[in-house]
PDB file of C-alpha atoms in Angstrom:
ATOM      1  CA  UNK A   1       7.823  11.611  -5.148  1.00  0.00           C
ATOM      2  CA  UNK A   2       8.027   8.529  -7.213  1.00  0.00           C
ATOM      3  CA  UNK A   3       7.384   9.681 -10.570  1.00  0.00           C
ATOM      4  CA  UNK A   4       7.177  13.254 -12.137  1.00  0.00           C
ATOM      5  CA  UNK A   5       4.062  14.223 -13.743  1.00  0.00           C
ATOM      6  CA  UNK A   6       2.818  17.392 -15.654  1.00  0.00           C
ATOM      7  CA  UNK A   7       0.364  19.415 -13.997  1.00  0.00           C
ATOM      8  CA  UNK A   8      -1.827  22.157 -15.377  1.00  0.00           C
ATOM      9  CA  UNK A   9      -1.173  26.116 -14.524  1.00  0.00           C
ATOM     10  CA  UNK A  10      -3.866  25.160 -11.600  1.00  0.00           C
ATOM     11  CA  UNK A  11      -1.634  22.134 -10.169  1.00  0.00           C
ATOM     12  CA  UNK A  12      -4.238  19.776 -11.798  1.00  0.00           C
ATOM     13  CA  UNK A  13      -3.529  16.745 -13.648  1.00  0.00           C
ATOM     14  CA  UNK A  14      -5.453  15.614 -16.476  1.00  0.00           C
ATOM     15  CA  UNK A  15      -5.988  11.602 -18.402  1.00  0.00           C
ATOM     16  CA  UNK A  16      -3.674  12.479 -20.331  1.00  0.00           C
ATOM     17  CA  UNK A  17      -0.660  14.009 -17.834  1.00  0.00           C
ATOM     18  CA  UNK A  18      -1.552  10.643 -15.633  1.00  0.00           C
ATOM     19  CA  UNK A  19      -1.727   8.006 -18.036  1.00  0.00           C
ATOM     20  CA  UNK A  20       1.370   8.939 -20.564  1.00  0.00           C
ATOM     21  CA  UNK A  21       4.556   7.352 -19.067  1.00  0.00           C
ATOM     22  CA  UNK A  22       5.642  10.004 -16.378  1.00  0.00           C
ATOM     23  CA  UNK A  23       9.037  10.283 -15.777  1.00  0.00           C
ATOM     24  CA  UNK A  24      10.894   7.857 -13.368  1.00  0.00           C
ATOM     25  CA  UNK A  25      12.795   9.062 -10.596  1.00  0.00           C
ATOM     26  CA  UNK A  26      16.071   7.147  -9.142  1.00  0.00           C
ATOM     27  CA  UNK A  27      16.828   7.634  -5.468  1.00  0.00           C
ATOM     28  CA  UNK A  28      20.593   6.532  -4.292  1.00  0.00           C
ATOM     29  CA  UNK A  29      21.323   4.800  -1.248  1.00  0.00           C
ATOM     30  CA  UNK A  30      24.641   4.883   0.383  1.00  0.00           C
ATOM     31  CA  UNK A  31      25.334   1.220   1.634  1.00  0.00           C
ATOM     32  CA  UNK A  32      27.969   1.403   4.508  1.00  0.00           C
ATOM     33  CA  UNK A  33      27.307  -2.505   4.847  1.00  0.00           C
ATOM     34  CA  UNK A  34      28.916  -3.046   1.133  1.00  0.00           C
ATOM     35  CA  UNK A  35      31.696  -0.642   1.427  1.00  0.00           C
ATOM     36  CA  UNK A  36      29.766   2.551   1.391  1.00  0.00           C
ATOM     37  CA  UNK A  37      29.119   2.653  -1.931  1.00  0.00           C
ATOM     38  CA  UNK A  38      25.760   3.879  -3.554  1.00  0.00           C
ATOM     39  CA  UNK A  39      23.039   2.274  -5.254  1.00  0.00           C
ATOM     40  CA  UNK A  40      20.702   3.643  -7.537  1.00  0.00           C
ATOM     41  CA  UNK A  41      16.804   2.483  -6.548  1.00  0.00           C
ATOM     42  CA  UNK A  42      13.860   3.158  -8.324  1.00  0.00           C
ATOM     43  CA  UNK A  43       9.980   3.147  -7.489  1.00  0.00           C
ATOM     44  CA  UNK A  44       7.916   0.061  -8.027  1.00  0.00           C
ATOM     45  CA  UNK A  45       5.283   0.961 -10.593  1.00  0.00           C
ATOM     46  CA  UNK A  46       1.506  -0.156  -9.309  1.00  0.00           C
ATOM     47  CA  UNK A  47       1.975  -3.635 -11.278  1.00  0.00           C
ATOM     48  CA  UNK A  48       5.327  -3.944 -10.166  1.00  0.00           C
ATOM     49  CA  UNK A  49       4.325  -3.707  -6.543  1.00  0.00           C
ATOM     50  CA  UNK A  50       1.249  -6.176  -7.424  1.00  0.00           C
ATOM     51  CA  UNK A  51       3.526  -8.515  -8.761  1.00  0.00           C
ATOM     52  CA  UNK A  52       5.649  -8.598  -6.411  1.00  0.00           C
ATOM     53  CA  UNK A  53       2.871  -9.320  -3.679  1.00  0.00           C
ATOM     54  CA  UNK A  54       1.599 -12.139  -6.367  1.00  0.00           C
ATOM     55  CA  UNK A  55       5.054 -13.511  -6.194  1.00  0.00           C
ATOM     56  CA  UNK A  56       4.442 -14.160  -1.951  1.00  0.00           C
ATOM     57  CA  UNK A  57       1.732 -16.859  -2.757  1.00  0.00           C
ATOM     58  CA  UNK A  58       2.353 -20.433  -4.203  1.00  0.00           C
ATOM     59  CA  UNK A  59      -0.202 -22.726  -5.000  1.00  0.00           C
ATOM     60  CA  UNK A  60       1.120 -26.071  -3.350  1.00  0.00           C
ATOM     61  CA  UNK A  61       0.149 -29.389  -6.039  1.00  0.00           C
ATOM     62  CA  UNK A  62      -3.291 -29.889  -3.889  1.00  0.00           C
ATOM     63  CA  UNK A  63      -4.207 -26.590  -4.630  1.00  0.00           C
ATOM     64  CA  UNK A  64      -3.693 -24.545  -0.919  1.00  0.00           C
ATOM     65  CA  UNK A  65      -2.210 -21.437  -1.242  1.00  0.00           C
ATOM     66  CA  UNK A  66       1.016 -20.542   1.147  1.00  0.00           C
ATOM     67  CA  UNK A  67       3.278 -17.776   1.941  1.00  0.00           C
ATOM     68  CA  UNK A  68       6.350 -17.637  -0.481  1.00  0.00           C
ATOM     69  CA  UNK A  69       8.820 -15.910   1.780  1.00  0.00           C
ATOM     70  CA  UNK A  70      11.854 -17.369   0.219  1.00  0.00           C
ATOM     71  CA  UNK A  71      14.268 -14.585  -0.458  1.00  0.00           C
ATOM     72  CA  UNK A  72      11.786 -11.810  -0.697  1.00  0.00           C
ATOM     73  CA  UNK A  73      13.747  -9.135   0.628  1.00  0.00           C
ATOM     74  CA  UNK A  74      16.175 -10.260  -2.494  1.00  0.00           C
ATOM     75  CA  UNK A  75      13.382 -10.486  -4.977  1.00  0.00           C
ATOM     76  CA  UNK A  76      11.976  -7.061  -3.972  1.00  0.00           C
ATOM     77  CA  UNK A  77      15.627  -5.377  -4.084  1.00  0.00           C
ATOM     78  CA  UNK A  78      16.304  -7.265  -8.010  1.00  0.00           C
ATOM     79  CA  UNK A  79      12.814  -5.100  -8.754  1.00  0.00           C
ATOM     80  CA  UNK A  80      14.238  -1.974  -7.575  1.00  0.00           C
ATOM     81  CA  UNK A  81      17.754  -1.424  -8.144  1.00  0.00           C
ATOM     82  CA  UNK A  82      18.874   0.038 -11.286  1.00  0.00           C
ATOM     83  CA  UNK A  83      21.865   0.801 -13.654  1.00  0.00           C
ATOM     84  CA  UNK A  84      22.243   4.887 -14.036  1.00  0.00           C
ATOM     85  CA  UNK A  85      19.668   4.892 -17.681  1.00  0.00           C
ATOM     86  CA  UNK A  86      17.127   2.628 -15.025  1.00  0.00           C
ATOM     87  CA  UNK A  87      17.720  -0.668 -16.925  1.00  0.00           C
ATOM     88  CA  UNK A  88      17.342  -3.495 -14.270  1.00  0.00           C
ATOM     89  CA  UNK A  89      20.915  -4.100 -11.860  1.00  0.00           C
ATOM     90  CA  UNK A  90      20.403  -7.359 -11.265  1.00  0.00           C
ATOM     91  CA  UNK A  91      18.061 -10.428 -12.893  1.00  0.00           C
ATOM     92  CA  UNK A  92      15.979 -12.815 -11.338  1.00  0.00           C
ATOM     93  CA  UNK A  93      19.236 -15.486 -11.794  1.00  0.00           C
ATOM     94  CA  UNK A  94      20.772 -13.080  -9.387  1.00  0.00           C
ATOM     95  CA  UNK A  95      18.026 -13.597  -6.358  1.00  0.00           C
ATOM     96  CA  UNK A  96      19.901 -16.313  -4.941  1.00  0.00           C
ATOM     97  CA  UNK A  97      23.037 -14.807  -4.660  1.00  0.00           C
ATOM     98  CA  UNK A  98      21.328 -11.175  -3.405  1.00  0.00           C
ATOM     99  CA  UNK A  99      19.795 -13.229  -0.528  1.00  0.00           C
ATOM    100  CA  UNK A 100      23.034 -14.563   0.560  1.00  0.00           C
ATOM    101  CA  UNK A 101      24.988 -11.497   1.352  1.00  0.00           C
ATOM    102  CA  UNK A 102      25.095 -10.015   4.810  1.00  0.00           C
ATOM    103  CA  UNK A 103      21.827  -9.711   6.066  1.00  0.00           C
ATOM    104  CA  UNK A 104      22.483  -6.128   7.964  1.00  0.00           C
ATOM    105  CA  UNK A 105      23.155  -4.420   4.041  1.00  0.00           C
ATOM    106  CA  UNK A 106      20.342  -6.473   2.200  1.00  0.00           C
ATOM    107  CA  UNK A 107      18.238  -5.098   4.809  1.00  0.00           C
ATOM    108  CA  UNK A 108      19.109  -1.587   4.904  1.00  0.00           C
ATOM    109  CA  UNK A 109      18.046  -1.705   0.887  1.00  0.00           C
ATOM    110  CA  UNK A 110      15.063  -3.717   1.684  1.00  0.00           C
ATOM    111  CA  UNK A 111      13.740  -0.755   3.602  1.00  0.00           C
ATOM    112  CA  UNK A 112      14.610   1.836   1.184  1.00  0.00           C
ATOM    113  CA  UNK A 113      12.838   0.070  -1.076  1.00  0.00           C
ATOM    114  CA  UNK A 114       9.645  -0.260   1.321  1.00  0.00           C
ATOM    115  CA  UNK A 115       9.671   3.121   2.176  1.00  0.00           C
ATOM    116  CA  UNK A 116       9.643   4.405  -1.526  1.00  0.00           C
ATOM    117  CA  UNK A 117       7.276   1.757  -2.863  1.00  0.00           C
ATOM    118  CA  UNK A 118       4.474   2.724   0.271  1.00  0.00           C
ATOM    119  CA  UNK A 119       4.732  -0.522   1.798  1.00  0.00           C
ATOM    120  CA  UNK A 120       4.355  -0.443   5.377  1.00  0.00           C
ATOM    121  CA  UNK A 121       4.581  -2.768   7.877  1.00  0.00           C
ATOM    122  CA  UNK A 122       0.741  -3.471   7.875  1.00  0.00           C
ATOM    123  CA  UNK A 123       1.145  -4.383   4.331  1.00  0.00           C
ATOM    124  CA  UNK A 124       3.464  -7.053   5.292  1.00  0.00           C
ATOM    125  CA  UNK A 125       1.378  -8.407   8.043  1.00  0.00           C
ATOM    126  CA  UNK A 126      -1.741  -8.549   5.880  1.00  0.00           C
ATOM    127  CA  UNK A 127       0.323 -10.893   3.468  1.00  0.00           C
ATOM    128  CA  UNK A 128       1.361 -12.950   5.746  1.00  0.00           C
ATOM    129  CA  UNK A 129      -2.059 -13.165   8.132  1.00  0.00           C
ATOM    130  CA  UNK A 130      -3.712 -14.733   5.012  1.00  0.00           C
ATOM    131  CA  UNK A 131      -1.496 -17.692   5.557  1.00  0.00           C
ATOM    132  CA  UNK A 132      -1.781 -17.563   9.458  1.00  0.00           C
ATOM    133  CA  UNK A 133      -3.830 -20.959   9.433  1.00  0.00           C
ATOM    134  CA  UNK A 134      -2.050 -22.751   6.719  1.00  0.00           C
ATOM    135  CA  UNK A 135       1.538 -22.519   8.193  1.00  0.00           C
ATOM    136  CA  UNK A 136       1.783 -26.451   8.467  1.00  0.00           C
ATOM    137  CA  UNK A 137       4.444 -28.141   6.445  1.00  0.00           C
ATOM    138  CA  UNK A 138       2.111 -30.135   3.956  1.00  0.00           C
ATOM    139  CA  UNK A 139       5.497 -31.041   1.609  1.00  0.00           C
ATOM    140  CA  UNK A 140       4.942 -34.389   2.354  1.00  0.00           C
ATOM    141  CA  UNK A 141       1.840 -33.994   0.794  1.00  0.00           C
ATOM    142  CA  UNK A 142       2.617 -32.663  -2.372  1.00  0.00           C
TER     143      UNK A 142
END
């Protein structure tokens, strides 16, 4: 469950239980890949998760649209892990160096992060199959 919410004696939720600020939940993740410590990781609110699928498209100076993959698995990870009162871990200065540790760790976040954010595999495809046609390298272009 990403988020805790109140329900009513008959398990149903009302506007009100769904749109004040439910309760985050962290999940830790053991990392053997960075000396088997933990990390905390929380769910990607709806916007969050938008954002971050925003974030996969740049708009090239003649105006085509292509797949930002640079460091994603980074910039997704930034999002989700957390300090122990759920302030952010890392900032968006600290992409870079997230993207160049091992990839074997990075990854084994990565997927954590996936699997408690709902993005599948599908999801992935689907961002990157709207680029399928536009893969060329135009940067001499721009």
């Amino acid at each position: 469950m990403a988020y805790e919410f109140r329900v009513d004696e008959n398990g149903f939720l009302n506007p009100g239980a769904i749109l004040e600020q439910p309760t985050l939940v962290i999940e830790e993740l053991v990392v053997p890949e960075w000396g088997g410590g933990k990390i905390r990781l929380k769910h990607l609110s709806a916007k969050e998760r938008d954002d971050f699928e925003s974030s996969m498209v740049k708009v090239t100076r003649g105006g085509r649209q292509q797949l930002n993959n640079e460091n994603f698995r980074a910039r997704l990870v930034q999002l989700a892990a957390v300090n122990e009162d759920g302030s952010p871990m890392f900032t968006k200065h600290d992409i870079k160096t997230l993207g160049n540790l091992p990839a074997s760790g990075l990854q084994r976040v990565f997927n954590k992060v996936n699997e408690m954010s709902a993005f599948s595999e599908e999801d992935l495809k689907e961002l990157e199959g709207d680029f399928d046609d536009d893969r060329t390298d135009d940067s001499s272009s721009d």
